[in-house]
Amino acid sequence: MFLRQALRYRWSQALVLAGISLLIGTCAVFGPWFARAVQQTVVTETLHGQRLSAAWQLETRPVRNLSDEPPKPEQLQPLIPADLAPLFTKPVLGIHSDVSWTGTEDPIVSRLLWRDGVCDQVVIVAGRCPAAANEVLASTVDQSTWGIEPGQTIRGIGEGAAQPGVLKVVGQYRPKDGTADYWFGRPPTGRSHPPTDKSPGETDLLLTARPTFAGDLWSQHTTLDTRPLPGVVRLDDLDRLESATTASQGKAIELGADNTSALPGVIDQIRHERAQAATIIPLVMVQVALFGLVVLALALAVVVDQRRPELAVARLRGSTARRTSKTLTVELGLPVLIGTLLGAPLGFALLLIVRSTWLRHGAPIELPWSVPVALVAVAVVALGVVVLQVRGVVRLQIATLLRRVAPSRRRAIGVIDLCIIVFAVAGLLSAVGGSNRGPLPVLAPALLALAAGLTFAHLLLPLAGLISRRALRRGRLSLALGTLQISRRPAVTRIVAAVAVAASLVAFAGQAASVGEHNRESRAGYETGAEGVLKVEASYVARFMHGINEVDRDRRWLTPVLITRPPSPDALQTVMIEPDSFRTIAYRGDQLTDLDGFRDLSAPSVEPIEFSTRQLTVTASTGPIEKVAPEVPAGATPPVEQPPAKSIRLTAYVVDLRTGARNVVTFPPLPLGKPPTVLRAPLDCRDGCRLLRLGVSRELGDQGGLRGDVHIEKLSADDQPALKLGRPEDWRPMQEPGSNQDRIAAKPGAGLTLAVTSFGAEQVLQYATAPAVVPALIAPDYRWDPSATTPAFDGTPIALTKLDRLGGPINRFPLHSAVIDLETGRRIGGTVDEASTQFELWLNAEGVAKADSIIAKLRAEGLSAQLIDQRTDRIASYGRSASALALQLTPVVGIAGWALAIVVLLLTVVTSWRSRAQDYASLRITGVPAATTGRAARWEQTGPVALAVLLGSMCGVVGAQIALPLIPLFADAGGPIPLELEVNWPVAVLLWAVSTAVLAAVTLLLGTGVNRRAGFARIREELT
């Protein structure tokens, strides 16, 4: 009976308590539910985004003995366990053989391929699909490259085959989609190219029928391709998939096959992201639930405080404190329990919305065990809060209960509040000074705001009384009355803690969301290098540069980047850039180094020595030659005395302008002490060469020590009677001084004079068009050694000097990289080692938009290009990670914070407006104007709320700096690209202003409403 009457007459209070509990229950169940859904989504997204890495690609090797029957593709199918077959796509069977053409002028190779259902994946442009043995389809590209037409025959021999065979072209094709999953990363086109001096010509895939491989004419590689099905594979299947992959790799060896699947690595990545989701999401939602519990405690305190007179009357009528406490506990606990339990269906409804929007139906609908556990736990905690709040008030003396404002000692802090402050401070200190593990660091914003808010709320009581007295002395009646009400009503100040925590959660949510998004965009930019990257197939640097100059000479859309990799993974790789265009095109290219760094990196401005010729002619002589003996360290055995030197040999290092090859020209021996002698050496430089170095060597067996000058009076080519050899200071020795006793240096004199000290080793001077020791920016992960080198185009080592001006991570290649000027690399030269050299074009946003046009123009210049990477794709990929999906909850946290703060303000007014209106009505009787009481009513709440918002916003920003390093923003912790966790001040200021405006507007409206109800009727209510 009493419960029905209580709910009937106090339904608004019950509704507010149920609403707060509903939010708490929703957060409690939604956290683990959403975490599980995100984990399932990560499985789906990862298997979809890394289809090739996760795929099983089984391939057998050709049999060694031609009399043995090669394995059939169907023999590979049992490697897929029967219980896991529903988790994989339908296997695509295939057979292929590499065929070398015979009877052609140029060497040509082709891959002959049968694949299950291949004709359904191509468009037959001419002819028909192969049906009989040795019938093939050729691509339309091969028609233009090789002139292959339907009806033509191709003679070729398979790898390891004893005799050639004949293939008949019965049609032409183009793929419907060369990137479709059917091809498993091996598109049928894109291979066709004419032969070069480094590699034979090649055609696109020649598609055939299975009967072609019925005999032993063509050696066979049998294949089976399949992959796990995204959306079908779930978390519980990962362990079985990993075990099956490992087992299949062992069984495949028995069949002479290999399984190149990287599925175990993909599964490890999924597990790592799963752990992130299981950590981040519950902790983010726990902050809202914790705040909800604080709000519930404050709301219950206000409700119970309003019921003090009723509790006193019940006690005076003979009810015991225990019975009264039980009655009130049941009355307040019932809406709290109902609201908490109703959080389960609301959380499920929210999950369905999130599943269809954020998660894109990537997770199944399931009930993890953690959801009911979390619901029961939060219900118990909420009921415990009800019991504590009721018990603390019911046990007060009856005289105390009868007072409108409970008496309290000046500056006294309640036991519960003190415990909360101590807990929050202890947790915060643990987060700051601890091991940075566990939940406390992530809860730092809420803990900091809770401790600061409660402390400020209790300090506000005496401070408000002091301000009231000073304002009264200065005649500011409105301020004096408003602050007096604050000092007289401790329950009003409880809203300060709630508002501070709410503002802290809003500030933290803004920082987490904005900083996370900023880091995803930043890392995507550094990992891509620019907005987009084209991979270009090229054999010569000169041809590559000519092609891109024809496309974009002014570098409005692109910048070239060449990468040469060393044989050892621990050595430096070379990243060659154009400093000027790199600064404007690459992502944050201007931050790679400062202006001085780019200037030091750039190639020297010395004009190169270029010529065209079939031979080089040098006119040279020597001055007086002095016989010298090598210096012998003290105590060492003197070397055997050598006979006097007979001659020297001049050498010239030249770089072919077309191929980039570095050639050495050795002139005939130059006799010592003779008049100027003309020496000639053949050199095929019809397409142009660049003089790089000049050196002095000796003939074999001539090791007698000599010291003297070598005068090069003239160096001539077919197109230039006398090459300009520059100044003496433009020639730098390649060898570090003091490394041995051989010396060479250029000195003033007629023509070019070389001061030489020789004991038989070659001495070389390099022209200043390319520095002898190349300046480079070195990746920070590399342990620098002054003797470190990096490979040129042909792999020969380039001596380096480190520029200590690296301003940030090296784009795209942040590990073990040396950045040098591309022009410097071109001048040093070297035949391109295609296996270790990669040609790339980095594009800005405008270049990405013109990518198709750029690729077409490069094709017209004989260069094949492909868009292999885009920054937007990486941002989207990071946006689907477990961390990004979890951080999408942060705006929800902020909105929930605002909502709870407004609920607290409304609850405060609902439970206290009558007594406050009576106070203001009494003041009007004494002659205080209504305008004055109105301003006092607004001061009473607006002032503390505005201060609490400022305090909470600062706590949120500070707490975010503690919590964000503990929130994994990416699947791989650490890495060469540092996190940028600086405070986003525009977002912080904006959210502070919005929070202040929203909550201050609510308090102004509520204060105005209370003042409007302060009529004389309120006095009569109190008297009656």
mmCIF file of N, CA and C in Angstrom, residues 136-189:
data_model
loop_
_atom_site.group_PDB
_atom_site.id
_atom_site.type_symbol
_atom_site.label_atom_id
_atom_site.label_comp_id
_atom_site.label_asym_id
_atom_site.label_seq_id
_atom_site.Cartn_x
_atom_site.Cartn_y
_atom_site.Cartn_z
ATOM 1 N N VAL A 136 44.485 -21.928 -77.216
ATOM 2 C CA VAL A 136 44.727 -20.877 -76.224
ATOM 3 C C VAL A 136 43.982 -19.607 -76.605
ATOM 4 N N LEU A 137 43.744 -18.790 -75.574
ATOM 5 C CA LEU A 137 43.270 -17.415 -75.734
ATOM 6 C C LEU A 137 44.432 -16.486 -75.442
ATOM 7 N N ALA A 138 44.631 -15.470 -76.282
ATOM 8 C CA ALA A 138 45.651 -14.447 -76.050
ATOM 9 C C ALA A 138 44.957 -13.135 -75.698
ATOM 10 N N SER A 139 45.625 -12.303 -74.926
ATOM 11 C CA SER A 139 45.015 -11.038 -74.511
ATOM 12 C C SER A 139 45.043 -10.034 -75.657
ATOM 13 N N THR A 140 44.156 -9.050 -75.554
ATOM 14 C CA THR A 140 44.128 -7.997 -76.571
ATOM 15 C C THR A 140 45.401 -7.158 -76.530
ATOM 16 N N VAL A 141 46.053 -7.108 -75.361
ATOM 17 C CA VAL A 141 47.308 -6.353 -75.262
ATOM 18 C C VAL A 141 48.390 -7.026 -76.090
ATOM 19 N N ASP A 142 48.399 -8.356 -76.087
ATOM 20 C CA ASP A 142 49.396 -9.077 -76.877
ATOM 21 C C ASP A 142 49.194 -8.875 -78.375
ATOM 22 N N GLN A 143 48.003 -8.521 -78.752
ATOM 23 C CA GLN A 143 47.781 -8.231 -80.170
ATOM 24 C C GLN A 143 48.595 -7.028 -80.611
ATOM 25 N N SER A 144 48.636 -5.988 -79.765
ATOM 26 C CA SER A 144 49.407 -4.791 -80.110
ATOM 27 C C SER A 144 50.887 -4.975 -79.825
ATOM 28 N N THR A 145 51.234 -5.756 -78.791
ATOM 29 C CA THR A 145 52.643 -5.935 -78.443
ATOM 30 C C THR A 145 53.340 -6.919 -79.367
ATOM 31 N N TRP A 146 52.685 -8.058 -79.638
ATOM 32 C CA TRP A 146 53.321 -9.124 -80.395
ATOM 33 C C TRP A 146 52.603 -9.449 -81.707
ATOM 34 N N GLY A 147 51.477 -8.815 -81.965
ATOM 35 C CA GLY A 147 50.748 -9.103 -83.195
ATOM 36 C C GLY A 147 50.085 -10.451 -83.209
ATOM 37 N N ILE A 148 49.708 -10.965 -82.036
ATOM 38 C CA ILE A 148 49.072 -12.279 -81.964
ATOM 39 C C ILE A 148 47.611 -12.157 -82.395
ATOM 40 N N GLU A 149 47.214 -12.954 -83.374
ATOM 41 C CA GLU A 149 45.861 -12.931 -83.911
ATOM 42 C C GLU A 149 45.260 -14.336 -83.827
ATOM 43 N N PRO A 150 43.915 -14.426 -83.762
ATOM 44 C CA PRO A 150 43.276 -15.756 -83.811
ATOM 45 C C PRO A 150 43.680 -16.517 -85.068
ATOM 46 N N GLY A 151 43.941 -17.796 -84.928
ATOM 47 C CA GLY A 151 44.400 -18.631 -86.032
ATOM 48 C C GLY A 151 45.897 -18.789 -86.068
ATOM 49 N N GLN A 152 46.618 -17.948 -85.364
ATOM 50 C CA GLN A 152 48.080 -18.023 -85.349
ATOM 51 C C GLN A 152 48.526 -19.182 -84.466
ATOM 52 N N THR A 153 49.677 -19.761 -84.781
ATOM 53 C CA THR A 153 50.252 -20.828 -83.964
ATOM 54 C C THR A 153 51.514 -20.330 -83.277
ATOM 55 N N ILE A 154 51.751 -20.870 -82.110
ATOM 56 C CA ILE A 154 52.923 -20.512 -81.309
ATOM 57 C C ILE A 154 53.672 -21.794 -80.999
ATOM 58 N N ARG A 155 54.945 -21.843 -81.368
ATOM 59 C CA ARG A 155 55.801 -22.971 -81.025
ATOM 60 C C ARG A 155 56.593 -22.617 -79.772
ATOM 61 N N GLY A 156 56.569 -23.524 -78.808
ATOM 62 C CA GLY A 156 57.285 -23.264 -77.572
ATOM 63 C C GLY A 156 57.626 -24.548 -76.864
ATOM 64 N N ILE A 157 58.483 -24.448 -75.883
ATOM 65 C CA ILE A 157 58.905 -25.611 -75.102
ATOM 66 C C ILE A 157 58.732 -25.279 -73.627
ATOM 67 N N GLY A 158 58.123 -26.194 -72.901
ATOM 68 C CA GLY A 158 57.892 -25.995 -71.485
ATOM 69 C C GLY A 158 59.153 -26.198 -70.677
ATOM 70 N N GLU A 159 59.146 -25.674 -69.459
ATOM 71 C CA GLU A 159 60.327 -25.794 -68.601
ATOM 72 C C GLU A 159 60.600 -27.277 -68.315
ATOM 73 N N GLY A 160 61.824 -27.693 -68.592
ATOM 74 C CA GLY A 160 62.209 -29.081 -68.345
ATOM 75 C C GLY A 160 61.683 -30.072 -69.353
ATOM 76 N N ALA A 161 60.944 -29.593 -70.397
ATOM 77 C CA ALA A 161 60.373 -30.527 -71.374
ATOM 78 C C ALA A 161 61.440 -30.984 -72.361
ATOM 79 N N ALA A 162 61.208 -32.164 -72.954
ATOM 80 C CA ALA A 162 62.188 -32.728 -73.883
ATOM 81 C C ALA A 162 61.985 -32.235 -75.300
ATOM 82 N N GLN A 163 60.753 -31.895 -75.661
ATOM 83 C CA GLN A 163 60.481 -31.477 -77.019
ATOM 84 C C GLN A 163 59.486 -30.331 -77.021
ATOM 85 N N PRO A 164 59.512 -29.513 -78.081
ATOM 86 C CA PRO A 164 58.582 -28.376 -78.152
ATOM 87 C C PRO A 164 57.189 -28.825 -78.540
ATOM 88 N N GLY A 165 56.251 -27.933 -78.340
ATOM 89 C CA GLY A 165 54.875 -28.179 -78.733
ATOM 90 C C GLY A 165 54.340 -26.983 -79.502
ATOM 91 N N VAL A 166 53.128 -27.129 -80.021
ATOM 92 C CA VAL A 166 52.505 -26.085 -80.830
ATOM 93 C C VAL A 166 51.179 -25.691 -80.172
ATOM 94 N N LEU A 167 50.978 -24.402 -79.975
ATOM 95 C CA LEU A 167 49.748 -23.859 -79.421
ATOM 96 C C LEU A 167 49.016 -23.081 -80.505
ATOM 97 N N LYS A 168 47.709 -23.247 -80.575
ATOM 98 C CA LYS A 168 46.913 -22.546 -81.576
ATOM 99 C C LYS A 168 46.041 -21.502 -80.887
ATOM 100 N N VAL A 169 46.145 -20.258 -81.358
ATOM 101 C CA VAL A 169 45.351 -19.157 -80.813
ATOM 102 C C VAL A 169 43.958 -19.225 -81.430
ATOM 103 N N VAL A 170 42.933 -19.399 -80.580
ATOM 104 C CA VAL A 170 41.560 -19.514 -81.071
ATOM 105 C C VAL A 170 40.712 -18.302 -80.698
ATOM 106 N N GLY A 171 41.301 -17.340 -79.996
ATOM 107 C CA GLY A 171 40.520 -16.160 -79.628
ATOM 108 C C GLY A 171 41.350 -15.159 -78.838
ATOM 109 N N GLN A 172 40.733 -14.021 -78.612
ATOM 110 C CA GLN A 172 41.354 -12.961 -77.822
ATOM 111 C C GLN A 172 40.437 -12.600 -76.655
ATOM 112 N N TYR A 173 41.044 -12.204 -75.536
ATOM 113 C CA TYR A 173 40.252 -11.920 -74.339
ATOM 114 C C TYR A 173 40.749 -10.647 -73.663
ATOM 115 N N ARG A 174 39.899 -10.140 -72.836
ATOM 116 C CA ARG A 174 40.276 -9.134 -71.837
ATOM 117 C C ARG A 174 39.554 -9.504 -70.545
ATOM 118 N N PRO A 175 40.196 -9.345 -69.390
ATOM 119 C CA PRO A 175 39.568 -9.769 -68.131
ATOM 120 C C PRO A 175 38.394 -8.872 -67.763
ATOM 121 N N LYS A 176 37.369 -9.465 -67.185
ATOM 122 C CA LYS A 176 36.262 -8.664 -66.672
ATOM 123 C C LYS A 176 36.734 -7.794 -65.516
ATOM 124 N N ASP A 177 37.516 -8.360 -64.639
ATOM 125 C CA ASP A 177 38.092 -7.623 -63.510
ATOM 126 C C ASP A 177 39.365 -8.343 -63.094
ATOM 127 N N GLY A 178 40.503 -7.759 -63.478
ATOM 128 C CA GLY A 178 41.781 -8.397 -63.165
ATOM 129 C C GLY A 178 42.105 -8.438 -61.693
ATOM 130 N N THR A 179 41.408 -7.630 -60.886
ATOM 131 C CA THR A 179 41.648 -7.619 -59.443
ATOM 132 C C THR A 179 40.626 -8.453 -58.683
ATOM 133 N N ALA A 180 39.781 -9.185 -59.380
ATOM 134 C CA ALA A 180 38.750 -9.982 -58.715
ATOM 135 C C ALA A 180 39.395 -11.068 -57.851
ATOM 136 N N ASP A 181 38.638 -11.520 -56.846
ATOM 137 C CA ASP A 181 39.159 -12.542 -55.940
ATOM 138 C C ASP A 181 39.477 -13.847 -56.672
ATOM 139 N N TYR A 182 38.848 -14.060 -57.792
ATOM 140 C CA TYR A 182 39.066 -15.295 -58.554
ATOM 141 C C TYR A 182 40.540 -15.477 -58.904
ATOM 142 N N TRP A 183 41.228 -14.383 -59.193
ATOM 143 C CA TRP A 183 42.618 -14.488 -59.649
ATOM 144 C C TRP A 183 43.609 -14.566 -58.492
ATOM 145 N N PHE A 184 43.184 -14.312 -57.261
ATOM 146 C CA PHE A 184 44.041 -14.431 -56.084
ATOM 147 C C PHE A 184 45.365 -13.683 -56.252
ATOM 148 N N GLY A 185 45.251 -12.440 -56.719
ATOM 149 C CA GLY A 185 46.440 -11.601 -56.816
ATOM 150 C C GLY A 185 47.322 -11.875 -58.009
ATOM 151 N N ARG A 186 46.871 -12.733 -58.926
ATOM 152 C CA ARG A 186 47.660 -13.042 -60.126
ATOM 153 C C ARG A 186 46.831 -12.706 -61.351
ATOM 154 N N PRO A 187 46.687 -11.442 -61.685
ATOM 155 C CA PRO A 187 45.833 -11.050 -62.818
ATOM 156 C C PRO A 187 46.390 -11.592 -64.125
ATOM 157 N N PRO A 188 45.515 -11.829 -65.100
ATOM 158 C CA PRO A 188 45.981 -12.429 -66.364
ATOM 159 C C PRO A 188 46.720 -11.451 -67.256
ATOM 160 N N THR A 189 46.531 -10.156 -67.061
ATOM 161 C CA THR A 189 47.187 -9.163 -67.912
ATOM 162 C C THR A 189 48.136 -8.319 -67.069
#
